[in-house]
Amino acid sequence: MGLFDKIRGGLARTRQSLTREIQAVFGKGKLDAAALEALEEKLLAADVGFDTVQQILEGVRVRARGQEITSEQLLAWLAEEAREFLHEPKPLPDPLPKPYVVLFIGVNGAGKTTSVAKIAHHFTTQGKKVLLAACDTFRAGAVSQLETWASRAGVEVVKHQDGADAAAVAYDAYAAALARGCDVLLIDTAGRLHTKDNLMEELRKLVRVLRKHDAALPHETLLVIDGNTGQNALPQFKGFSAVVPLDGLIVTKLDGTAKGGAVLTLSREFKAPIRWVGVGEGLDDLVPFDREAYAQGLFGEEARGA
Ligand SMILES: Nc1nc2c(ncn2[C@@H]2O[C@H](COP(=O)(O)OP(=O)(O)OP(=O)(O)O)[C@@H](O)[C@H]2O)c(=O)[nH]1
Ligand SMILES: [Mg+2]
């Protein structure tokens, strides 16, 4: 399956609830006040934020200019409007600094560890040598969970004992990545609430200690967000970005949610580039973000009449 289809596939639940209902309420005809109101309701239900919804509605209202339109036309316009809000990340530097260091952060259960494994798999299939840093020293079983994933992906892990200082693990892992000639170092961290000061301080320390090696570290910090979180992802983004500069987002579990519309608001409000989207539990189920595919995934054709 191509990447485009994987993103669309992952958004099937969101798309079905959006497109089916839009087709049902709209039928054919004018985009009058009642139709706009119904459309507003559907977009809000898909967890597109209020301001974003207003902007989308204004966009389609202006395009329609009172003419009769079909629901197909309306969906095509919605996809075009949605695409405007979505930000793709900058391409990775070429050549990558060696080792290229990526830090994964986020609240508990967001999908950090599985995303680390999936990205390790992505890089190993490109022939790159990958090392993982087991910096979740907090949750019992977290290190062995990462090790299980690492063996599936065929990569090594640097770990300390449970309860060790996460910053020390990161520091040692970087030294190990250098010594072993690794191309990529992926740092898994413990889940933490952005509202817990002591845990955020631990994260700050991890970055500070890593920078003793090189002030450019980490090269990329990705906030992992559970797609089911919907609008609640906004405070997470604010909380984490206040502590560590974020380079992008990973939105996971899109396959299990009808709230895929929240990504529009995240991307619009924070101009946050989305690096990857998770669409399942397997190693291959993480795909590079593509805004066209995402917009089509929300409002695209395939679900029509489904
Ligand atoms: N369906 C689906 N499940 C996912 C996806 N990403 C992660 N999961 C599942 O979500 C659950 C939590 O994933 P983890 O990777 O352990 O999350 P975490 O952020 O490392 O969790 P903590 O370390 O406890 O903070 C696991 O059961 C994963 O299989 C996805 O894209 N789709
Ligand atoms: Mg984890």
mmCIF file of C-alpha atoms and ligand atoms in Angstrom:
data_model
loop_
_atom_site.group_PDB
_atom_site.id
_atom_site.type_symbol
_atom_site.label_atom_id
_atom_site.label_comp_id
_atom_site.label_asym_id
_atom_site.label_seq_id
_atom_site.Cartn_x
_atom_site.Cartn_y
_atom_site.Cartn_z
ATOM 1 C CA MET A 1 0.000 0.000 0.000
ATOM 2 C CA GLY A 2 1.336 3.447 -0.912
ATOM 3 C CA LEU A 3 1.875 6.137 1.701
ATOM 4 C CA PHE A 4 -1.014 8.160 0.323
ATOM 5 C CA ASP A 5 -3.384 5.228 0.777
ATOM 6 C CA LYS A 6 -2.047 4.527 4.246
ATOM 7 C CA ILE A 7 -2.853 8.047 5.423
ATOM 8 C CA ARG A 8 -6.268 7.842 3.800
ATOM 9 C CA GLY A 9 -6.805 4.416 5.314
ATOM 10 C CA GLY A 10 -5.835 5.720 8.747
ATOM 11 C CA LEU A 11 -8.333 8.544 8.453
ATOM 12 C CA ALA A 12 -11.185 6.305 7.349
ATOM 13 C CA ARG A 13 -13.173 6.712 10.553
ATOM 14 C CA THR A 14 -12.899 10.479 10.601
ATOM 15 C CA ARG A 15 -13.639 10.687 6.894
ATOM 16 C CA GLN A 16 -16.640 8.418 7.036
ATOM 17 C CA SER A 17 -18.277 10.373 9.786
ATOM 18 C CA LEU A 18 -17.540 13.638 8.008
ATOM 19 C CA THR A 19 -18.345 12.805 4.417
ATOM 20 C CA ARG A 20 -21.378 10.626 5.037
ATOM 21 C CA GLU A 21 -22.987 13.236 7.184
ATOM 22 C CA ILE A 22 -22.090 16.072 4.890
ATOM 23 C CA GLN A 23 -23.618 14.184 1.982
ATOM 24 C CA ALA A 24 -26.678 13.403 4.064
ATOM 25 C CA VAL A 25 -27.313 16.936 5.239
ATOM 26 C CA PHE A 26 -26.298 18.670 2.093
ATOM 27 C CA GLY A 27 -27.902 16.589 -0.625
ATOM 28 C CA LYS A 28 -27.654 19.048 -3.440
ATOM 29 C CA GLY A 29 -28.401 22.652 -3.784
ATOM 30 C CA LYS A 30 -27.492 25.871 -2.139
ATOM 31 C CA LEU A 31 -25.002 26.405 0.587
ATOM 32 C CA ASP A 32 -27.547 28.398 2.544
ATOM 33 C CA ALA A 33 -27.511 29.293 6.224
ATOM 34 C CA ALA A 34 -29.050 25.972 7.266
ATOM 35 C CA ALA A 35 -26.533 23.972 5.226
ATOM 36 C CA LEU A 36 -23.645 25.999 6.628
ATOM 37 C CA GLU A 37 -24.883 25.435 10.137
ATOM 38 C CA ALA A 38 -25.148 21.691 9.578
ATOM 39 C CA LEU A 39 -21.670 21.687 8.077
ATOM 40 C CA GLU A 40 -20.339 23.592 11.073
ATOM 41 C CA GLU A 41 -21.763 20.965 13.379
ATOM 42 C CA LYS A 42 -20.100 18.111 11.481
ATOM 43 C CA LEU A 43 -16.706 19.805 11.429
ATOM 44 C CA LEU A 44 -16.897 20.526 15.145
ATOM 45 C CA ALA A 45 -17.831 16.892 15.759
ATOM 46 C CA ALA A 46 -14.650 15.820 13.942
ATOM 47 C CA ASP A 47 -12.821 17.976 16.492
ATOM 48 C CA VAL A 48 -11.786 20.709 14.127
ATOM 49 C CA GLY A 49 -11.450 23.742 16.429
ATOM 50 C CA PHE A 50 -14.022 26.522 16.447
ATOM 51 C CA ASP A 51 -11.939 29.249 14.782
ATOM 52 C CA THR A 52 -10.658 26.861 12.161
ATOM 53 C CA VAL A 53 -14.219 25.808 11.393
ATOM 54 C CA GLN A 54 -15.275 29.435 10.942
ATOM 55 C CA GLN A 55 -12.444 30.014 8.521
ATOM 56 C CA ILE A 56 -13.298 26.905 6.522
ATOM 57 C CA LEU A 57 -16.985 27.864 6.377
ATOM 58 C CA GLU A 58 -16.123 31.342 5.179
ATOM 59 C CA GLY A 59 -13.861 29.842 2.530
ATOM 60 C CA VAL A 60 -16.538 27.574 1.094
ATOM 61 C CA ARG A 61 -19.229 30.264 1.358
ATOM 62 C CA VAL A 62 -17.139 32.640 -0.717
ATOM 63 C CA ARG A 63 -16.384 29.936 -3.267
ATOM 64 C CA ALA A 64 -20.066 28.993 -3.624
ATOM 65 C CA ARG A 65 -21.243 32.601 -4.069
ATOM 66 C CA GLY A 66 -24.829 31.489 -3.749
ATOM 67 C CA GLN A 67 -24.643 29.109 -6.716
ATOM 68 C CA GLU A 68 -26.069 25.610 -6.611
ATOM 69 C CA ILE A 69 -23.345 23.118 -5.901
ATOM 70 C CA THR A 70 -23.111 19.376 -5.465
ATOM 71 C CA SER A 71 -21.898 17.660 -2.311
ATOM 72 C CA GLU A 72 -18.914 16.424 -4.393
ATOM 73 C CA GLN A 73 -17.985 20.013 -5.118
ATOM 74 C CA LEU A 74 -18.403 20.932 -1.479
ATOM 75 C CA LEU A 75 -16.126 18.092 -0.332
ATOM 76 C CA ALA A 76 -13.495 19.049 -2.909
ATOM 77 C CA TRP A 77 -13.533 22.634 -1.623
ATOM 78 C CA LEU A 78 -13.323 21.455 1.966
ATOM 79 C CA ALA A 79 -10.249 19.400 1.081
ATOM 80 C CA GLU A 80 -8.661 22.464 -0.538
ATOM 81 C CA GLU A 81 -9.442 24.660 2.451
ATOM 82 C CA ALA A 82 -8.118 22.023 4.863
ATOM 83 C CA ARG A 83 -4.879 21.649 2.954
ATOM 84 C CA GLU A 84 -4.100 25.323 3.499
ATOM 85 C CA PHE A 85 -3.907 24.797 7.251
ATOM 86 C CA LEU A 86 -1.570 21.843 7.176
ATOM 87 C CA HIS A 87 2.143 22.324 7.517
ATOM 88 C CA GLU A 88 4.693 19.875 6.297
ATOM 89 C CA PRO A 89 8.042 19.773 8.062
ATOM 90 C CA LYS A 90 11.290 20.909 6.556
ATOM 91 C CA PRO A 91 13.039 18.049 4.796
ATOM 92 C CA LEU A 92 15.706 16.315 6.863
ATOM 93 C CA PRO A 93 19.169 17.784 6.432
ATOM 94 C CA ASP A 94 21.162 16.076 3.707
ATOM 95 C CA PRO A 95 23.597 14.693 4.629
ATOM 96 C CA LEU A 96 22.305 13.990 8.133
ATOM 97 C CA PRO A 97 24.615 14.956 10.993
ATOM 98 C CA LYS A 98 26.019 11.711 12.376
ATOM 99 C CA PRO A 99 24.525 10.530 14.624
ATOM 100 C CA TYR A 100 21.238 12.290 13.903
ATOM 101 C CA VAL A 101 19.516 12.615 17.271
ATOM 102 C CA VAL A 102 15.761 12.622 17.665
ATOM 103 C CA LEU A 103 14.050 13.111 21.027
ATOM 104 C CA PHE A 104 10.513 11.787 21.538
ATOM 105 C CA ILE A 105 8.355 13.380 24.205
ATOM 106 C CA GLY A 106 4.705 13.388 25.164
ATOM 107 C CA VAL A 107 2.095 12.467 27.735
ATOM 108 C CA ASN A 108 1.623 8.923 29.026
ATOM 109 C CA GLY A 109 0.513 6.375 26.479
ATOM 110 C CA ALA A 110 0.667 8.749 23.507
ATOM 111 C CA GLY A 111 2.616 6.241 21.426
ATOM 112 C CA LYS A 112 6.233 7.373 21.961
ATOM 113 C CA THR A 113 7.819 3.960 22.321
ATOM 114 C CA THR A 114 6.036 2.392 19.365
ATOM 115 C CA SER A 115 6.819 5.459 17.245
ATOM 116 C CA VAL A 116 10.516 5.153 18.176
ATOM 117 C CA ALA A 117 10.434 1.534 16.995
ATOM 118 C CA LYS A 118 8.607 2.384 13.786
ATOM 119 C CA ILE A 119 11.065 5.165 12.956
ATOM 120 C CA ALA A 120 13.985 2.867 13.773
ATOM 121 C CA HIS A 121 12.500 0.452 11.251
ATOM 122 C CA HIS A 122 12.092 3.256 8.712
ATOM 123 C CA PHE A 123 15.774 4.187 8.970
ATOM 124 C CA THR A 124 17.106 0.623 9.011
ATOM 125 C CA THR A 125 15.227 -0.125 5.792
ATOM 126 C CA GLN A 126 17.196 2.801 4.317
ATOM 127 C CA GLY A 127 20.379 1.014 5.360
ATOM 128 C CA LYS A 128 21.068 3.308 8.308
ATOM 129 C CA LYS A 129 22.499 2.109 11.588
ATOM 130 C CA VAL A 130 20.135 3.018 14.411
ATOM 131 C CA LEU A 131 20.581 3.049 18.185
ATOM 132 C CA LEU A 132 17.837 3.551 20.778
ATOM 133 C CA ALA A 133 18.213 5.254 24.160
ATOM 134 C CA ALA A 134 15.964 3.821 26.883
ATOM 135 C CA CYS A 135 15.371 7.050 28.788
ATOM 136 C CA ASP A 136 12.059 5.952 30.269
ATOM 137 C CA THR A 137 13.661 4.823 33.501
ATOM 138 C CA PHE A 138 10.486 5.672 35.382
ATOM 139 C CA ARG A 139 7.755 3.254 34.358
ATOM 140 C CA ALA A 140 8.303 -0.372 35.360
ATOM 141 C CA GLY A 141 8.662 -2.478 32.242
ATOM 142 C CA ALA A 142 9.360 0.452 29.936
ATOM 143 C CA VAL A 143 12.931 -0.613 29.165
ATOM 144 C CA SER A 144 11.982 -4.196 28.367
ATOM 145 C CA GLN A 145 9.098 -2.944 26.189
ATOM 146 C CA LEU A 146 11.588 -0.870 24.210
ATOM 147 C CA GLU A 147 13.945 -3.856 23.987
ATOM 148 C CA THR A 148 11.196 -6.040 22.585
ATOM 149 C CA TRP A 149 10.471 -3.467 19.895
ATOM 150 C CA ALA A 150 14.182 -2.995 19.251
ATOM 151 C CA SER A 151 14.669 -6.670 18.557
ATOM 152 C CA ARG A 152 11.730 -6.634 16.141
ATOM 153 C CA ALA A 153 13.294 -3.671 14.358
ATOM 154 C CA GLY A 154 16.757 -5.263 14.562
ATOM 155 C CA VAL A 155 18.440 -2.415 16.445
ATOM 156 C CA GLU A 156 20.360 -2.065 19.713
ATOM 157 C CA VAL A 157 19.378 -0.279 22.910
ATOM 158 C CA VAL A 158 21.448 1.646 25.435
ATOM 159 C CA LYS A 159 19.952 1.300 28.908
ATOM 160 C CA HIS A 160 20.727 1.767 32.573
ATOM 161 C CA GLN A 161 18.956 0.110 35.481
ATOM 162 C CA ASP A 162 15.355 1.083 36.351
ATOM 163 C CA GLY A 163 15.141 4.334 38.253
ATOM 164 C CA ALA A 164 18.402 5.641 36.790
ATOM 165 C CA ASP A 165 18.802 9.244 35.744
ATOM 166 C CA ALA A 166 17.245 9.615 32.283
ATOM 167 C CA ALA A 167 19.700 12.381 31.396
ATOM 168 C CA ALA A 168 22.646 10.080 32.124
ATOM 169 C CA VAL A 169 21.199 7.429 29.817
ATOM 170 C CA ALA A 170 20.832 9.994 27.034
ATOM 171 C CA TYR A 171 24.387 11.215 27.597
ATOM 172 C CA ASP A 172 25.823 7.693 27.459
ATOM 173 C CA ALA A 173 23.675 6.723 24.495
ATOM 174 C CA TYR A 174 25.071 9.596 22.462
ATOM 175 C CA ALA A 175 28.630 8.559 23.328
ATOM 176 C CA ALA A 176 27.768 4.977 22.352
ATOM 177 C CA ALA A 177 26.190 6.090 19.074
ATOM 178 C CA LEU A 178 29.353 8.008 18.224
ATOM 179 C CA ALA A 179 31.638 5.146 19.214
ATOM 180 C CA ARG A 180 29.614 2.577 17.261
ATOM 181 C CA GLY A 181 29.350 4.730 14.155
ATOM 182 C CA CYS A 182 25.547 4.923 14.287
ATOM 183 C CA ASP A 183 23.682 7.128 11.837
ATOM 184 C CA VAL A 184 20.640 7.760 13.996
ATOM 185 C CA LEU A 185 19.981 7.891 17.748
ATOM 186 C CA LEU A 186 16.342 7.792 18.843
ATOM 187 C CA ILE A 187 15.631 8.773 22.448
ATOM 188 C CA ASP A 188 12.534 7.298 24.090
ATOM 189 C CA THR A 189 11.404 9.147 27.207
ATOM 190 C CA ALA A 190 8.905 8.559 29.998
ATOM 191 C CA GLY A 191 5.350 9.743 29.545
ATOM 192 C CA ARG A 192 4.749 12.922 31.501
ATOM 193 C CA LEU A 193 1.991 15.425 31.976
ATOM 194 C CA HIS A 194 2.936 18.858 30.709
ATOM 195 C CA THR A 195 1.447 20.284 33.910
ATOM 196 C CA LYS A 196 3.849 18.468 36.258
ATOM 197 C CA ASP A 197 6.743 20.817 36.939
ATOM 198 C CA ASN A 198 9.162 18.238 38.324
ATOM 199 C CA LEU A 199 8.744 15.987 35.289
ATOM 200 C CA MET A 200 9.154 18.888 32.912
ATOM 201 C CA GLU A 201 12.294 19.864 34.788
ATOM 202 C CA GLU A 202 13.616 16.348 34.216
ATOM 203 C CA LEU A 203 13.078 16.826 30.498
ATOM 204 C CA ARG A 204 14.860 20.161 30.557
ATOM 205 C CA LYS A 205 17.766 18.488 32.305
ATOM 206 C CA LEU A 206 17.919 15.698 29.737
ATOM 207 C CA VAL A 207 18.307 18.253 26.951
ATOM 208 C CA ARG A 208 20.829 20.271 28.945
ATOM 209 C CA VAL A 209 22.995 17.223 29.627
ATOM 210 C CA LEU A 210 22.782 16.012 26.022
ATOM 211 C CA ARG A 211 24.000 19.432 24.906
ATOM 212 C CA LYS A 212 27.234 18.911 26.809
ATOM 213 C CA HIS A 213 28.167 16.741 23.844
ATOM 214 C CA ASP A 214 27.064 19.226 21.224
ATOM 215 C CA ALA A 215 24.976 22.391 21.508
ATOM 216 C CA ALA A 216 22.984 21.396 18.411
ATOM 217 C CA LEU A 217 21.445 18.397 20.200
ATOM 218 C CA PRO A 218 18.866 17.056 19.872
ATOM 219 C CA HIS A 219 18.629 17.696 16.146
ATOM 220 C CA GLU A 220 14.915 17.115 16.255
ATOM 221 C CA THR A 221 12.390 17.045 19.089
ATOM 222 C CA LEU A 222 9.067 15.471 18.263
ATOM 223 C CA LEU A 223 5.972 15.734 20.406
ATOM 224 C CA VAL A 224 3.915 12.567 20.190
ATOM 225 C CA ILE A 225 0.184 13.144 20.389
ATOM 226 C CA ASP A 226 -2.551 10.537 20.588
ATOM 227 C CA GLY A 227 -4.990 11.244 17.748
ATOM 228 C CA ASN A 228 -7.885 10.505 20.104
ATOM 229 C CA THR A 229 -6.908 13.499 22.197
ATOM 230 C CA GLY A 230 -8.536 15.879 19.761
ATOM 231 C CA GLN A 231 -8.600 19.473 20.935
ATOM 232 C CA ASN A 232 -6.896 18.552 24.209
ATOM 233 C CA ALA A 233 -3.687 18.317 22.242
ATOM 234 C CA LEU A 234 -3.508 22.110 22.219
ATOM 235 C CA PRO A 235 -2.540 22.537 25.891
ATOM 236 C CA GLN A 236 -0.084 19.650 25.528
ATOM 237 C CA PHE A 237 1.589 21.431 22.670
ATOM 238 C CA LYS A 238 1.775 24.670 24.645
ATOM 239 C CA GLY A 239 3.097 22.965 27.783
ATOM 240 C CA PHE A 240 5.828 20.964 26.081
ATOM 241 C CA SER A 241 6.950 23.690 23.723
ATOM 242 C CA ALA A 242 7.457 26.011 26.689
ATOM 243 C CA VAL A 243 10.088 23.580 27.980
ATOM 244 C CA VAL A 244 11.753 22.240 24.848
ATOM 245 C CA PRO A 245 11.565 23.781 21.382
ATOM 246 C CA LEU A 246 9.488 21.441 19.256
ATOM 247 C CA ASP A 247 10.378 20.679 15.661
ATOM 248 C CA GLY A 248 7.308 18.715 14.824
ATOM 249 C CA LEU A 249 4.529 16.396 15.819
ATOM 250 C CA ILE A 250 3.746 12.750 15.515
ATOM 251 C CA VAL A 251 0.016 12.117 15.610
ATOM 252 C CA THR A 252 -0.664 8.486 16.480
ATOM 253 C CA LYS A 253 -3.697 6.176 16.492
ATOM 254 C CA LEU A 254 -5.492 7.957 13.693
ATOM 255 C CA ASP A 255 -6.802 4.545 12.723
ATOM 256 C CA GLY A 256 -8.870 4.387 15.897
ATOM 257 C CA THR A 257 -10.436 7.821 16.002
ATOM 258 C CA ALA A 258 -13.017 10.006 14.314
ATOM 259 C CA LYS A 259 -11.235 13.093 15.673
ATOM 260 C CA GLY A 260 -8.658 13.414 12.924
ATOM 261 C CA GLY A 261 -9.920 16.949 12.293
ATOM 262 C CA ALA A 262 -8.042 18.240 15.344
ATOM 263 C CA VAL A 263 -4.828 18.102 13.345
ATOM 264 C CA LEU A 264 -6.116 21.006 11.253
ATOM 265 C CA THR A 265 -6.363 23.222 14.298
ATOM 266 C CA LEU A 266 -3.028 22.152 15.735
ATOM 267 C CA SER A 267 -1.347 22.854 12.478
ATOM 268 C CA ARG A 268 -3.174 26.138 11.939
ATOM 269 C CA GLU A 269 -2.808 27.581 15.434
ATOM 270 C CA PHE A 270 0.757 26.584 16.088
ATOM 271 C CA LYS A 271 2.029 26.371 12.551
ATOM 272 C CA ALA A 272 3.255 23.049 13.868
ATOM 273 C CA PRO A 273 4.650 20.806 11.197
ATOM 274 C CA ILE A 274 3.478 17.219 11.400
ATOM 275 C CA ARG A 275 6.330 14.852 10.757
ATOM 276 C CA TRP A 276 4.650 11.459 10.974
ATOM 277 C CA VAL A 277 1.228 9.962 11.461
ATOM 278 C CA GLY A 278 0.565 6.626 13.140
ATOM 279 C CA VAL A 279 -2.089 4.482 11.503
ATOM 280 C CA GLY A 280 -1.745 1.150 13.282
ATOM 281 C CA GLU A 281 0.289 -0.963 15.664
ATOM 282 C CA GLY A 282 2.743 -2.591 13.261
ATOM 283 C CA LEU A 283 6.289 -1.455 12.474
ATOM 284 C CA ASP A 284 5.175 -0.242 9.052
ATOM 285 C CA ASP A 285 2.226 1.727 10.378
ATOM 286 C CA LEU A 286 3.867 5.107 10.639
ATOM 287 C CA VAL A 287 3.888 7.244 7.551
ATOM 288 C CA PRO A 288 5.550 10.535 6.713
ATOM 289 C CA PHE A 289 2.980 13.301 6.816
ATOM 290 C CA ASP A 290 1.671 14.538 3.495
ATOM 291 C CA ARG A 291 -0.798 17.405 3.547
ATOM 292 C CA GLU A 292 -2.499 16.525 0.309
ATOM 293 C CA ALA A 293 -3.041 12.966 1.480
ATOM 294 C CA TYR A 294 -4.320 14.220 4.822
ATOM 295 C CA ALA A 295 -6.767 16.678 3.278
ATOM 296 C CA GLN A 296 -7.996 13.975 0.900
ATOM 297 C CA GLY A 297 -8.111 11.586 3.820
ATOM 298 C CA LEU A 298 -10.538 13.884 5.606
ATOM 299 C CA PHE A 299 -12.783 14.866 2.717
ATOM 300 C CA GLY A 300 -11.768 12.622 -0.164
ATOM 301 C CA GLU A 301 -13.861 10.705 -2.611
ATOM 302 C CA GLU A 302 -13.413 7.051 -1.828
ATOM 303 C CA ALA A 303 -15.905 6.987 1.033
ATOM 304 C CA ARG A 304 -18.681 8.434 -1.080
ATOM 305 C CA GLY A 305 -21.704 6.225 -0.882
ATOM 306 C CA ALA A 306 -19.734 3.797 1.294
HETATM 307 N N1 LIG B 1 -3.982 1.565 16.666
HETATM 308 C C1 LIG B 1 -2.830 2.200 16.956
HETATM 309 N N2 LIG B 1 -2.268 1.968 18.155
HETATM 310 C C2 LIG B 1 -1.128 2.629 18.430
HETATM 311 C C3 LIG B 1 -0.529 3.544 17.519
HETATM 312 N N3 LIG B 1 0.579 4.046 18.108
HETATM 313 C C4 LIG B 1 0.667 3.458 19.331
HETATM 314 N N4 LIG B 1 -0.362 2.611 19.533
HETATM 315 C C5 LIG B 1 -0.650 1.814 20.740
HETATM 316 O O1 LIG B 1 -0.777 2.678 21.850
HETATM 317 C C6 LIG B 1 -0.344 2.030 23.031
HETATM 318 C C7 LIG B 1 0.654 2.918 23.759
HETATM 319 O O2 LIG B 1 1.820 3.035 22.954
HETATM 320 P P1 LIG B 1 3.258 3.300 23.557
HETATM 321 O O3 LIG B 1 4.191 3.423 22.414
HETATM 322 O O4 LIG B 1 3.584 2.308 24.613
HETATM 323 O O5 LIG B 1 3.023 4.722 24.228
HETATM 324 P P2 LIG B 1 4.050 5.571 25.098
HETATM 325 O O6 LIG B 1 3.826 6.990 24.772
HETATM 326 O O7 LIG B 1 5.426 5.039 24.934
HETATM 327 O O8 LIG B 1 3.500 5.249 26.567
HETATM 328 P P3 LIG B 1 4.249 5.548 27.973
HETATM 329 O O9 LIG B 1 5.664 5.117 27.793
HETATM 330 O O10 LIG B 1 3.499 4.732 28.960
HETATM 331 O O11 LIG B 1 4.101 7.009 28.204
HETATM 332 C C8 LIG B 1 0.236 0.697 22.592
HETATM 333 O O12 LIG B 1 -0.728 -0.302 22.816
HETATM 334 C C9 LIG B 1 0.476 0.882 21.109
HETATM 335 O O13 LIG B 1 0.404 -0.313 20.387
HETATM 336 C C10 LIG B 1 -1.181 3.771 16.260
HETATM 337 O O14 LIG B 1 -0.768 4.567 15.413
HETATM 338 N N5 LIG B 1 -2.340 3.067 16.042
HETATM 339 MG MG MG B 2 6.825 4.449 26.311
#
